[in-house]
């Protein structure tokens, strides 16, 4: 797509056409603007939900739960299966809408929709594997076991950088577990949320399920706060900043609800002397510059052995200079825009601060003004730092990669662990001992060998430690967060022995 005088208008017309193709009604104008970072213009505007609307949506989900929880899990999976079919049929349209709202390049947007399809397939299989356990009882004629039951209404609060995949992680699993869902998307990406909600409602009608099992509420932080504070919401799954999580967690805990938090990441990769540098450069560049550095798993700190640091930095700088930055709708572009002016300002502030702390900007950081004054395209920045300064310990949600050096692996692992976040980490090494030492020593929820910090598969549990929140979503046994456990004892004898050999009466 080429730039014209009416470029923003073209994008707006395209957004309307995509919504129509996805079966979603174009929303009535309202106070919530759906902007595109491609041009900075407004695609459409939407109405926001008032407190009474949020209350009603949660009420509908709570009512629907009473029936949905009794539907057998493999039957519940039929809804998710139909959703997956619709996602396959509309993959290209939904991916393009993701590009329009979040600024992702085409392959990354398609990958995000494919991630939705993958997690639906995972959830379908999971519906026949919600296993409990049977334990030996110390009492004769007794059976001791645990069973898992639907939890209730799940509130999902998602962020702009993965506007559809994170919703699918939560929703596909929650639905097969017997929960109903109320979704509060980022106010930055309301159109993709409307499209997904429409597809799920259509899937429900197609399989004869109650469409009320999924509710969508739109608006600013006050809408999310109403979801967080409502006692009918059994679990709040929130993705966003550490600051947001620090506000959400005590409010949910104060009403004895459950939280699943996916918060900030200040991810590091260690490059050892034995590393395959060609492999490392490819992995580092994608992890640091992909999605314009706006993934929670983006690589932000590079910890390189001193003996190879100069050589690796030279190769990275050469790779950075060749990265095509521009309109994510154009073929060949690898780095799209930052989400908005605030993200750009934060990046510039961090770069100024890095120089003040003794850093050297090797390349990048400058703005590219190609698509109008309200669009923020920047070249990914590579910065050598004298050490892990206070600035380096902070997460800047932008494509800045700080390069640090180390002499011994223990020192590198300590640098990796020396931040308050604990999401993703990796090491590039061909030494098995170094790899195993790193896997045992990293304090992150994700630890990789010879790949970057981003690009997690749906089969593994996703999440992190420390200020990242401790939550786990998607694969493995993450389903347990969406269910409640009951321990059951069945006495099939004619006696009534007590545990621990207690005799009473």
mmCIF file of C-alpha atoms in Angstrom, residues 134-145 488-492 497-499:
data_model
loop_
_atom_site.group_PDB
_atom_site.id
_atom_site.type_symbol
_atom_site.label_atom_id
_atom_site.label_comp_id
_atom_site.label_asym_id
_atom_site.label_seq_id
_atom_site.Cartn_x
_atom_site.Cartn_y
_atom_site.Cartn_z
ATOM 1 C CA UNK A 134 -6.050 -40.926 43.096
ATOM 2 C CA UNK A 135 -3.909 -41.254 46.215
ATOM 3 C CA UNK A 136 -3.518 -44.215 48.595
ATOM 4 C CA UNK A 137 -5.714 -43.850 51.652
ATOM 5 C CA UNK A 138 -4.395 -44.821 55.070
ATOM 6 C CA UNK A 139 -7.859 -46.068 55.992
ATOM 7 C CA UNK A 140 -9.142 -49.455 54.791
ATOM 8 C CA UNK A 141 -12.192 -49.365 52.548
ATOM 9 C CA UNK A 142 -11.604 -45.746 51.549
ATOM 10 C CA UNK A 143 -10.659 -44.038 48.297
ATOM 11 C CA UNK A 144 -8.804 -40.687 48.352
ATOM 12 C CA UNK A 145 -8.795 -38.592 45.192
ATOM 13 C CA UNK A 488 -12.620 -36.266 47.870
ATOM 14 C CA UNK A 489 -12.734 -39.188 50.300
ATOM 15 C CA UNK A 490 -15.130 -42.053 49.565
ATOM 16 C CA UNK A 491 -15.848 -44.560 52.301
ATOM 17 C CA UNK A 492 -17.096 -47.806 50.801
ATOM 18 C CA UNK A 497 -12.095 -45.087 60.988
ATOM 19 C CA UNK A 498 -10.568 -41.651 61.491
ATOM 20 C CA UNK A 499 -7.359 -40.421 59.904
#
